[in-house]
Tab-separated table of C-alpha atoms and ligand atoms in Angstrom:
chain	number	residue	atom	x	y	z
A	1	MET	CA	73.443	48.394	89.530
A	2	LYS	CA	71.779	45.247	89.577
A	3	MET	CA	70.839	45.549	93.132
A	4	PHE	CA	70.219	49.742	93.034
A	5	MET	CA	67.597	48.396	89.176
A	6	PHE	CA	66.038	46.170	91.631
A	7	ILE	CA	64.977	48.868	94.541
A	8	PHE	CA	63.989	51.597	92.217
A	9	LEU	CA	61.650	48.488	90.296
A	10	ASN	CA	60.149	47.645	93.155
A	11	ILE	CA	59.121	51.271	93.714
A	12	LEU	CA	57.727	52.126	90.728
A	13	ASN	CA	55.841	48.987	90.803
A	14	ILE	CA	54.517	49.992	94.587
A	15	LYS	CA	53.707	53.559	93.253
A	16	VAL	CA	51.964	52.359	90.424
A	17	PHE	CA	50.163	49.549	92.378
A	18	GLY	CA	49.150	51.896	94.317
A	19	PHE	CA	48.115	54.717	91.668
A	20	PHE	CA	45.257	51.993	90.444
A	21	LEU	CA	44.289	51.695	93.843
A	22	LYS	CA	43.661	54.907	94.594
A	23	ASN	CA	42.472	56.339	91.880
A	24	ASN	CA	40.223	53.491	91.662
A	25	ILE	CA	40.173	52.656	88.632
A	26	ILE	CA	41.435	49.055	89.722
A	27	SER	CA	40.152	46.623	87.616
A	28	ARG	CA	40.241	42.415	88.333
A	29	GLN	CA	43.204	42.919	85.048
A	30	SER	CA	45.425	45.533	86.267
A	31	VAL	CA	45.072	43.869	89.572
A	32	ASN	CA	46.114	40.167	88.432
A	33	PHE	CA	49.099	42.393	85.913
A	34	LEU	CA	50.580	43.930	89.053
A	35	PHE	CA	51.229	40.624	90.683
A	36	LEU	CA	52.359	38.595	88.185
A	37	GLN	CA	55.401	41.069	88.175
A	38	SER	CA	56.064	41.260	92.384
A	39	PHE	CA	54.240	39.229	94.862
A	40	PRO	CA	53.490	39.708	97.927
A	41	GLU	CA	56.452	41.046	100.491
A	42	LYS	CA	56.279	44.780	98.644
A	43	CYS	CA	52.795	45.297	97.928
A	44	ILE	CA	51.660	44.520	101.399
A	45	PRO	CA	52.041	47.735	103.008
A	46	THR	CA	50.154	49.288	99.273
A	47	VAL	CA	47.674	46.956	99.458
A	48	LEU	CA	46.711	48.039	103.186
A	49	ASN	CA	46.961	51.042	102.670
A	50	ASN	CA	44.554	50.913	99.994
A	51	VAL	CA	41.395	48.800	101.386
A	52	HIS	CA	40.730	51.595	103.737
A	53	SER	CA	39.371	49.320	106.622
A	54	LEU	CA	43.385	47.962	107.242
A	55	ASN	CA	44.751	51.478	106.590
A	56	ASN	CA	45.503	51.359	110.721
A	57	LEU	CA	47.354	48.095	110.433
A	58	VAL	CA	51.081	49.204	108.064
A	59	LYS	CA	52.084	49.993	111.160
A	60	ASN	CA	52.381	46.344	112.463
A	61	ILE	CA	53.756	44.771	109.065
A	62	LYS	CA	56.390	42.511	111.099
A	63	GLU	CA	59.571	40.020	109.422
A	64	ASN	CA	57.138	36.980	111.289
A	65	ASP	CA	53.922	38.380	109.418
A	66	ILE	CA	55.481	37.440	106.431
A	67	ILE	CA	57.109	34.445	106.523
A	68	GLU	CA	54.338	33.340	108.579
A	69	LEU	CA	52.438	33.843	104.737
A	70	ASN	CA	54.277	32.579	102.947
A	71	ASN	CA	54.368	28.966	104.870
A	72	TYR	CA	50.645	29.250	104.655
A	73	TYR	CA	50.846	30.534	101.146
A	74	ASP	CA	53.720	27.856	100.544
A	75	LYS	CA	51.205	24.697	102.253
A	76	LEU	CA	47.735	25.958	100.252
A	77	LYS	CA	49.457	26.070	96.950
A	78	PRO	CA	49.814	22.438	95.924
A	79	ASN	CA	46.519	21.322	96.334
A	80	ILE	CA	44.900	24.577	94.188
A	81	GLU	CA	47.564	24.451	91.231
A	82	TYR	CA	45.390	23.872	88.777
A	83	LEU	CA	44.250	27.049	88.974
A	84	SER	CA	45.666	29.911	85.974
A	85	TYR	CA	48.611	32.265	88.545
A	86	SER	CA	46.090	35.129	87.918
A	87	GLU	CA	44.099	33.195	90.268
A	88	LEU	CA	47.006	32.004	92.329
A	89	ASP	CA	47.821	35.603	92.832
A	90	LYS	CA	44.386	36.936	93.521
A	91	VAL	CA	44.293	34.405	96.452
A	92	ARG	CA	47.596	35.141	97.552
A	93	LEU	CA	46.303	37.851	97.525
A	94	SER	CA	42.844	36.877	99.819
A	95	LEU	CA	45.581	35.652	102.170
A	96	VAL	CA	47.299	39.461	103.058
A	97	ILE	CA	43.981	40.031	103.971
A	98	ALA	CA	42.218	38.357	105.873
A	99	TYR	CA	45.779	37.704	107.766
A	100	TYR	CA	45.712	41.344	108.733
A	101	ALA	CA	41.843	41.799	109.086
A	102	HIS	CA	42.098	38.962	111.797
A	103	TYR	CA	44.845	40.065	113.371
A	104	ASN	CA	44.777	40.487	117.019
A	105	GLN	CA	42.084	37.682	116.621
A	106	LYS	CA	42.601	34.295	118.715
A	107	ARG	CA	40.695	31.257	118.772
A	108	LEU	CA	39.635	29.701	122.072
A	109	SER	CA	42.445	27.035	121.324
A	110	SER	CA	44.683	29.605	121.562
A	111	GLU	CA	45.815	30.277	118.595
A	112	LYS	CA	45.173	32.448	115.694
A	113	PHE	CA	42.776	32.908	114.062
A	114	ILE	CA	43.906	33.594	110.499
A	115	ILE	CA	44.167	29.462	110.961
A	116	HIS	CA	40.354	28.640	110.892
A	117	PRO	CA	39.584	30.760	107.356
A	118	TYR	CA	43.647	29.150	106.316
A	119	ASN	CA	41.540	25.655	107.108
A	120	VAL	CA	38.313	26.156	105.320
A	121	ALA	CA	40.126	26.766	102.025
A	122	ILE	CA	42.620	23.542	102.551
A	123	ILE	CA	38.993	21.183	103.331
A	124	LEU	CA	37.942	23.277	99.875
A	125	SER	CA	40.877	22.777	97.978
A	126	GLU	CA	40.921	19.447	98.995
A	127	LEU	CA	37.081	19.459	96.914
A	128	LYS	CA	39.214	20.500	93.937
A	129	CYS	CA	37.183	24.137	94.295
A	130	ASP	CA	37.714	27.054	91.965
A	131	SER	CA	38.926	30.474	92.585
A	132	ASP	CA	36.150	32.972	93.993
A	133	THR	CA	35.140	29.610	96.335
A	134	ILE	CA	38.834	29.134	97.485
A	135	ILE	CA	39.032	33.212	98.013
A	136	GLY	CA	35.467	33.203	99.749
A	137	GLY	CA	36.345	30.741	102.003
A	138	ILE	CA	39.511	32.678	103.258
A	139	LEU	CA	37.737	36.216	103.348
A	140	HIS	CA	34.002	34.298	104.928
A	141	ASP	CA	34.297	35.680	109.153
A	142	THR	CA	36.150	39.061	107.792
A	143	VAL	CA	32.808	40.633	107.065
A	144	GLU	CA	30.959	39.513	109.959
A	145	ASP	CA	34.173	40.030	112.312
A	146	THR	CA	36.329	42.493	110.934
A	147	CYS	CA	36.171	45.675	110.191
A	148	VAL	CA	36.734	45.161	106.276
A	149	THR	CA	33.453	45.767	103.829
A	150	LEU	CA	31.642	43.549	101.503
A	151	ASN	CA	32.046	47.122	98.871
A	152	GLU	CA	36.065	46.288	99.842
A	153	ILE	CA	35.724	42.372	98.712
A	154	GLU	CA	34.310	42.900	95.446
A	155	ARG	CA	36.478	46.678	94.775
A	156	LEU	CA	39.258	43.505	95.153
A	157	PHE	CA	38.046	40.026	93.836
A	158	GLY	CA	35.173	40.888	92.186
A	159	GLU	CA	31.763	39.842	92.205
A	160	ASN	CA	31.511	36.625	93.051
A	161	VAL	CA	33.327	36.131	96.074
A	162	ARG	CA	31.608	38.797	97.706
A	163	ASN	CA	28.194	37.399	97.228
A	164	ILE	CA	29.983	34.352	98.557
A	165	VAL	CA	30.892	36.074	101.717
A	166	TYR	CA	28.023	38.093	102.634
A	167	GLY	CA	25.768	34.154	101.851
A	168	VAL	CA	28.186	32.847	104.853
A	169	THR	CA	27.658	35.740	107.146
A	170	LYS	CA	25.407	36.423	110.008
A	171	VAL	CA	22.342	38.716	108.576
A	172	THR	CA	21.662	39.317	112.340
A	173	LYS	CA	24.808	38.890	114.858
A	174	CYS	CA	22.972	37.973	118.250
A	175	GLY	CA	22.449	34.150	116.697
A	176	ASN	CA	22.976	32.892	120.198
A	177	GLU	CA	19.979	33.327	122.501
A	178	ASN	CA	17.069	34.210	120.085
A	179	GLU	CA	16.011	31.318	118.138
A	180	ASN	CA	14.028	34.417	115.727
A	181	ALA	CA	17.798	35.926	114.629
A	182	TYR	CA	18.654	32.527	114.584
A	183	GLU	CA	15.805	31.288	112.059
A	184	THR	CA	16.652	33.848	110.393
A	185	ASN	CA	19.979	33.741	109.390
A	186	LEU	CA	19.637	30.324	109.138
A	187	VAL	CA	17.452	31.773	106.234
A	188	SER	CA	19.080	34.011	104.326
A	189	MET	CA	21.764	31.773	104.764
A	190	PHE	CA	19.697	29.147	101.808
A	191	LEU	CA	17.896	32.144	100.418
A	192	SER	CA	22.140	32.698	99.050
A	193	MET	CA	22.090	29.519	98.903
A	194	ARG	CA	20.090	28.742	95.569
A	195	ASN	CA	21.737	32.441	93.423
A	196	ASP	CA	24.958	30.671	94.084
A	197	TRP	CA	25.563	27.139	95.622
A	198	ARG	CA	28.913	27.230	96.249
A	199	ILE	CA	28.103	28.998	99.041
A	200	ILE	CA	27.321	24.918	100.043
A	201	LEU	CA	30.666	23.829	99.591
A	202	VAL	CA	31.541	26.980	101.594
A	203	LYS	CA	29.689	26.634	104.379
A	204	LEU	CA	30.040	23.175	104.916
A	205	ALA	CA	33.852	23.334	104.680
A	206	ASP	CA	33.097	26.352	107.554
A	207	ARG	CA	31.020	23.523	109.611
A	208	LEU	CA	33.890	20.878	109.075
A	209	HIS	CA	36.555	23.044	110.329
A	210	ASN	CA	34.859	23.968	113.180
A	211	MET	CA	33.780	20.794	114.757
A	212	ARG	CA	36.637	19.137	113.772
A	213	THR	CA	38.403	21.655	116.568
A	214	LEU	CA	35.289	21.672	118.545
A	215	GLU	CA	36.871	20.765	122.358
A	216	PHE	CA	37.762	24.626	122.157
A	217	MET	CA	34.421	25.169	123.099
A	218	GLU	CA	32.594	25.105	126.646
A	219	GLU	CA	29.891	21.684	126.976
A	220	LYS	CA	27.027	23.313	126.503
A	221	LYS	CA	27.916	25.196	122.893
A	222	GLN	CA	30.096	21.662	122.233
A	223	LYS	CA	26.169	19.995	121.960
A	224	LYS	CA	24.432	22.287	121.459
A	225	ILE	CA	26.869	22.927	117.715
A	226	SER	CA	26.720	19.046	117.455
A	227	GLU	CA	23.257	18.723	117.862
A	228	GLU	CA	22.284	22.144	114.942
A	229	THR	CA	25.156	20.041	112.783
A	230	LEU	CA	22.821	16.621	111.803
A	231	GLU	CA	20.085	18.663	111.983
A	232	ILE	CA	21.258	21.426	109.348
A	233	TYR	CA	24.719	20.634	107.615
A	234	SER	CA	24.999	16.556	107.031
A	235	PRO	CA	21.280	16.621	105.328
A	236	LEU	CA	22.617	19.342	103.210
A	237	ALA	CA	26.534	17.452	102.267
A	238	HIS	CA	23.752	14.771	101.869
A	239	ARG	CA	21.567	16.312	99.193
A	240	VAL	CA	24.200	18.045	97.117
A	241	GLY	CA	26.127	14.822	97.854
A	242	MET	CA	29.473	15.767	99.171
A	243	TRP	CA	29.377	12.082	101.213
A	244	ASN	CA	33.381	11.922	102.895
A	245	ILE	CA	31.885	15.788	104.437
A	246	ARG	CA	29.066	13.790	105.625
A	247	ASN	CA	30.593	11.157	106.814
A	248	GLU	CA	32.564	13.559	108.953
A	249	LEU	CA	30.111	15.413	109.921
A	250	GLU	CA	27.767	12.967	111.588
A	251	ASP	CA	30.765	11.030	112.704
A	252	LEU	CA	32.594	14.787	115.452
A	253	SER	CA	28.809	14.696	116.025
A	254	PHE	CA	27.674	11.535	117.309
A	255	LYS	CA	30.387	11.135	118.694
A	256	ASN	CA	30.566	14.455	120.842
A	257	LEU	CA	26.791	13.742	122.187
A	258	ASN	CA	27.293	10.087	122.406
A	259	PRO	CA	30.261	9.392	123.716
A	260	MET	CA	30.065	6.184	125.215
A	261	LYS	CA	27.426	5.078	122.285
A	262	TYR	CA	30.260	5.654	119.160
A	263	LYS	CA	33.436	4.082	121.522
A	264	GLU	CA	30.730	0.499	121.214
A	265	VAL	CA	29.779	1.312	117.651
A	266	VAL	CA	33.588	2.185	116.833
A	267	ASP	CA	34.795	-1.274	119.095
A	268	ASN	CA	32.057	-3.822	117.148
A	269	ARG	CA	33.268	-1.835	114.043
A	270	THR	CA	37.422	-2.837	114.613
A	271	LYS	CA	35.853	-5.795	115.898
A	272	ILE	CA	34.244	-7.536	112.660
A	273	ILE	CA	36.343	-6.164	109.981
A	274	ARG	CA	39.134	-8.401	111.899
A	275	ASN	CA	36.871	-10.713	111.106
A	276	TYR	CA	36.744	-9.746	107.519
A	277	SER	CA	40.135	-9.160	106.699
A	278	GLU	CA	41.209	-12.800	105.435
A	279	ASN	CA	38.604	-13.188	104.026
A	280	ILE	CA	38.877	-9.844	101.989
A	281	ASP	CA	42.496	-10.393	100.762
A	282	ILE	CA	41.490	-13.933	99.104
A	283	LEU	CA	38.628	-12.162	97.694
A	284	LYS	CA	39.884	-9.148	96.440
A	285	GLU	CA	42.881	-11.591	94.671
A	286	LYS	CA	40.199	-13.474	92.968
A	287	LEU	CA	38.160	-10.741	91.770
A	288	LYS	CA	41.809	-9.184	90.575
A	289	ASN	CA	42.044	-12.587	87.982
A	290	ILE	CA	38.651	-11.287	86.524
A	291	LEU	CA	38.930	-7.898	86.249
A	292	SER	CA	41.731	-8.263	84.553
A	293	LYS	CA	40.944	-10.571	81.745
A	294	ILE	CA	37.574	-7.724	81.422
A	295	VAL	CA	39.591	-4.294	81.912
A	296	PRO	CA	43.492	-4.691	81.880
A	297	GLY	CA	45.283	-2.038	83.763
A	298	LYS	CA	42.163	-0.220	84.103
A	299	TYR	CA	41.051	-0.502	87.305
A	300	ASP	CA	41.101	0.143	90.615
A	301	LEU	CA	40.393	-2.043	93.694
A	302	GLU	CA	38.722	-0.069	96.787
A	303	TYR	CA	38.032	-0.816	100.271
A	304	ARG	CA	35.234	1.077	102.398
A	305	THR	CA	33.498	0.745	105.556
A	306	LYS	CA	29.842	2.387	106.130
A	307	SER	CA	31.585	5.262	108.720
A	308	ILE	CA	30.320	5.372	112.206
A	309	TYR	CA	27.074	7.024	112.306
A	310	SER	CA	25.360	5.312	109.288
A	311	ALA	CA	26.103	1.938	110.739
A	312	TRP	CA	24.913	3.059	113.722
A	313	LYS	CA	22.562	4.242	112.193
A	314	LYS	CA	21.105	1.651	110.167
A	315	ALA	CA	21.472	-1.226	113.329
A	316	GLU	CA	18.523	1.227	114.918
A	317	ARG	CA	16.437	1.741	112.242
A	318	ASN	CA	16.642	-2.274	110.958
A	319	ASN	CA	16.127	-2.846	115.086
A	320	CYS	CA	19.325	-5.284	114.634
A	321	GLU	CA	23.101	-4.852	115.933
A	322	ILE	CA	26.297	-3.424	113.210
A	323	SER	CA	27.419	-6.704	113.270
A	324	ASP	CA	24.398	-7.674	111.064
A	325	LEU	CA	24.537	-5.034	109.053
A	326	LYS	CA	25.300	-5.924	105.499
A	327	ASP	CA	26.910	-3.215	103.736
A	328	LEU	CA	29.559	-2.510	107.093
A	329	ILE	CA	31.874	-3.470	104.737
A	330	ALA	CA	31.713	-3.212	100.768
A	331	ILE	CA	35.222	-3.429	98.047
A	332	ARG	CA	34.506	-0.540	94.506
A	333	VAL	CA	35.270	-1.475	91.548
A	334	ILE	CA	36.206	1.393	89.818
A	335	ILE	CA	36.269	1.745	86.213
A	336	ASN	CA	38.466	3.985	84.099
A	337	GLU	CA	36.315	4.420	81.866
A	338	ASP	CA	38.355	6.898	79.033
A	339	TRP	CA	39.537	4.338	76.943
A	340	VAL	CA	38.200	1.618	74.283
A	341	PHE	CA	34.606	2.182	74.958
A	342	ASN	CA	34.170	3.455	72.016
A	343	LEU	CA	31.402	0.596	70.298
A	344	ALA	CA	29.717	0.980	74.169
A	345	GLU	CA	28.643	2.801	76.584
A	346	PRO	CA	31.000	2.535	79.938
A	347	SER	CA	28.428	2.517	82.098
A	348	SER	CA	28.208	-1.217	79.681
A	349	ILE	CA	31.244	-2.510	81.153
A	350	CYS	CA	29.822	-1.788	84.467
A	351	PHE	CA	26.595	-4.430	84.276
A	352	ILE	CA	29.222	-7.025	82.314
A	353	ILE	CA	31.550	-7.628	85.713
A	354	LEU	CA	28.220	-7.526	87.774
A	355	SER	CA	27.704	-10.370	85.624
A	356	LYS	CA	31.213	-11.838	86.364
A	357	ILE	CA	30.971	-11.391	90.124
A	358	HIS	CA	27.201	-13.089	90.065
A	359	LYS	CA	28.724	-15.634	88.060
A	360	GLU	CA	31.705	-16.686	91.230
A	361	TRP	CA	30.298	-16.232	93.803
A	362	LYS	CA	27.039	-16.896	95.262
A	363	TYR	CA	24.241	-13.552	95.737
A	364	VAL	CA	22.264	-12.019	98.782
A	365	PRO	CA	18.988	-11.451	96.688
A	366	GLY	CA	17.739	-7.972	97.181
A	367	THR	CA	20.257	-6.650	97.108
A	368	VAL	CA	20.844	-6.050	94.215
A	369	LYS	CA	20.697	-1.534	92.911
A	370	ASP	CA	20.639	-0.513	89.877
A	371	TYR	CA	21.772	3.536	90.796
A	372	ILE	CA	23.358	4.250	87.032
A	373	ASN	CA	20.156	3.669	85.603
A	374	PHE	CA	17.791	4.987	88.356
A	375	PRO	CA	20.599	7.418	90.414
A	376	LYS	CA	19.797	8.295	93.626
A	377	GLN	CA	18.090	12.109	93.943
A	378	ASN	CA	21.127	13.553	94.783
A	379	GLY	CA	23.110	12.207	91.761
A	380	TYR	CA	24.752	9.147	92.937
A	381	GLN	CA	25.535	6.873	90.726
A	382	SER	CA	26.528	2.930	90.654
A	383	LEU	CA	25.478	-0.935	90.760
A	384	HIS	CA	25.497	-2.881	94.368
A	385	THR	CA	25.730	-5.968	95.455
A	386	THR	CA	25.981	-8.339	98.042
A	387	ILE	CA	28.186	-11.355	98.165
A	388	LEU	CA	28.150	-13.777	100.226
A	389	THR	CA	32.469	-14.759	100.873
A	390	GLU	CA	33.994	-18.699	101.466
A	391	ASN	CA	32.922	-18.423	105.014
A	392	ASN	CA	29.550	-17.078	104.601
A	393	LEU	CA	29.986	-13.046	105.504
A	394	PRO	CA	28.478	-10.628	103.166
A	395	LEU	CA	29.734	-8.534	101.823
A	396	GLU	CA	28.854	-5.570	99.706
A	397	ILE	CA	30.411	-4.807	96.528
A	398	GLN	CA	29.825	-1.296	94.210
A	399	ILE	CA	31.025	-1.447	90.572
A	400	ARG	CA	31.474	2.342	89.131
A	401	THR	CA	32.796	4.503	86.315
A	402	LYS	CA	35.968	7.112	87.830
A	403	LYS	CA	33.052	9.737	86.356
A	404	MET	CA	30.375	8.062	88.690
A	405	HIS	CA	32.744	7.756	91.439
A	406	ASN	CA	34.377	11.190	91.719
A	407	ILE	CA	30.437	12.415	91.401
A	408	ALA	CA	29.929	10.403	94.501
A	409	GLU	CA	32.568	11.587	97.236
A	410	ASN	CA	32.409	15.182	95.603
A	411	GLY	CA	29.407	15.641	94.783
A	412	THR	CA	28.840	19.365	93.771
A	413	ALA	CA	31.991	19.888	93.994
A	414	ALA	CA	33.269	17.233	91.275
A	415	HIS	CA	30.880	18.504	88.746
A	416	TRP	CA	31.577	21.895	89.705
A	417	LYS	CA	34.010	22.301	87.717
A	418	TYR	CA	32.057	21.730	84.547
A	419	LYS	CA	30.326	25.721	85.853
A	420	SER	CA	26.599	24.568	84.114
A	421	GLU	CA	24.609	27.444	85.101
A	422	LYS	CA	21.350	25.218	84.338
A	423	LEU	CA	22.904	23.067	86.512
A	424	ASN	CA	23.466	25.342	89.252
A	425	LYS	CA	19.762	26.552	88.714
A	426	LYS	CA	18.039	22.091	89.093
A	427	SER	CA	21.287	21.269	92.092
A	428	VAL	CA	19.064	24.035	94.641
A	429	SER	CA	16.043	24.118	93.188
A	430	TRP	CA	14.160	22.347	96.054
A	431	LEU	CA	15.088	25.672	98.418
A	432	ASN	CA	11.472	26.560	96.132
A	433	ILE	CA	10.234	25.576	99.382
A	434	LEU	CA	11.249	28.644	100.856
A	435	ASP	CA	8.911	30.214	98.715
A	436	GLU	CA	5.934	28.945	100.569
A	437	ARG	CA	4.342	31.663	101.866
A	438	ASP	CA	3.085	29.418	104.830
A	439	LYS	CA	2.100	31.794	107.909
A	440	PHE	CA	2.004	28.611	110.242
A	441	VAL	CA	5.022	26.574	109.260
A	442	SER	CA	7.866	28.075	110.413
A	443	LYS	CA	10.477	28.671	107.781
A	444	LYS	CA	13.366	26.108	109.444
A	445	SER	CA	10.833	23.262	109.409
A	446	LEU	CA	10.418	23.949	105.577
A	447	ILE	CA	13.940	24.435	105.652
A	448	THR	CA	14.804	20.546	106.917
A	449	SER	CA	11.168	18.721	105.615
A	450	ALA	CA	13.489	20.312	101.944
A	451	LEU	CA	16.288	18.616	102.901
A	452	LYS	CA	15.353	15.011	103.798
A	453	LEU	CA	16.002	12.373	102.124
A	454	PRO	CA	13.841	9.621	101.168
A	455	THR	CA	16.562	6.507	102.600
A	456	ILE	CA	16.866	3.652	99.716
A	457	LYS	CA	19.584	1.984	101.155
B	501	MN	MN1	33.987	30.700	110.068
């Protein structure tokens, strides 16, 4: 009896769901409501039947597909638990659509194509992006490479997802050979970024995964993509303050364009880090003593090394060796400000800690930088100083609150949560440069000049 009821309810569910889809009165609410009750296995045929461009795939559905789809979802889910139930269901639905849309496509690595949009979604989930961005990431290649249309995407996921997917889709396809087509695509991408900066997040995640899997491409193309990454995408990540992504993009491009130099820098850097390691342990203990008197239990100590590419670039710029860099290694003091600071500005505690540090160690004149009162153009805030360790080795110390730290690490993604329209518009206002009607300057050079931020470091 139970079994019978179960089957009956499921048939009913498919019928009802099909009804909504067929009659085109599907709204986002009705999707949520139905999906909350049973998703995804039983609904897959209905979904495919009702997304016109995927109609012919119903016959392909296999048991294994469903296992694979569930595996993908299960791995993504722990990363996106901050989303609501209905948002989670929509993410799951988008995974089904992308999976079948890219059904027979392979990557150059001979893996299934879905691996790519799926990993883009993983990167976005690590940045704690909202559901529209994650769905946009999952669907980002469907319109360009499959039969799925923008209207279908809008019908299922709403206007925002449509715009995100549209923003990352190439307007003309023959971008590789033809410079004009390349520029048209680039300009259209930057213009849509102005309307919704989440497009930047998807595009950066897309590029990052492509860079991570570059080895399968022919060499000439590898070089071209690496050059483009250094010219457009890493400055873009820098522009919006996404340091982690910027560093990884740069290091991967550098490795590809100049493998010999890359290895040399890596070796040098490792050697220097080894020299420091003993000193750093002693220093950390002392620092902990100081901190536990001022902010007991409310701080984190982190250790970071300058990325390979930026170390190399800085040494080149200053015409010195990697070993001469004073900020190759840095210790970060991150203060959790969510407690007793009713009496003072949270940032003032950073200055108190700075003065204690200066009492304990000698510091290098001219290295103190107050990015708290004078934030960098992309919003970065922190206090910097360089001290001398026991063996007279210079070591940078950065002091910041947790909130400043989150923004410093993830840039736009970190404050994307606050969803402020004003912030959104302001952050991409530099793109207004594209409105200039200068016929003599190419739009591409306008973009690259808009991406440039003064280097203060
Ligand atoms: Mn892609």
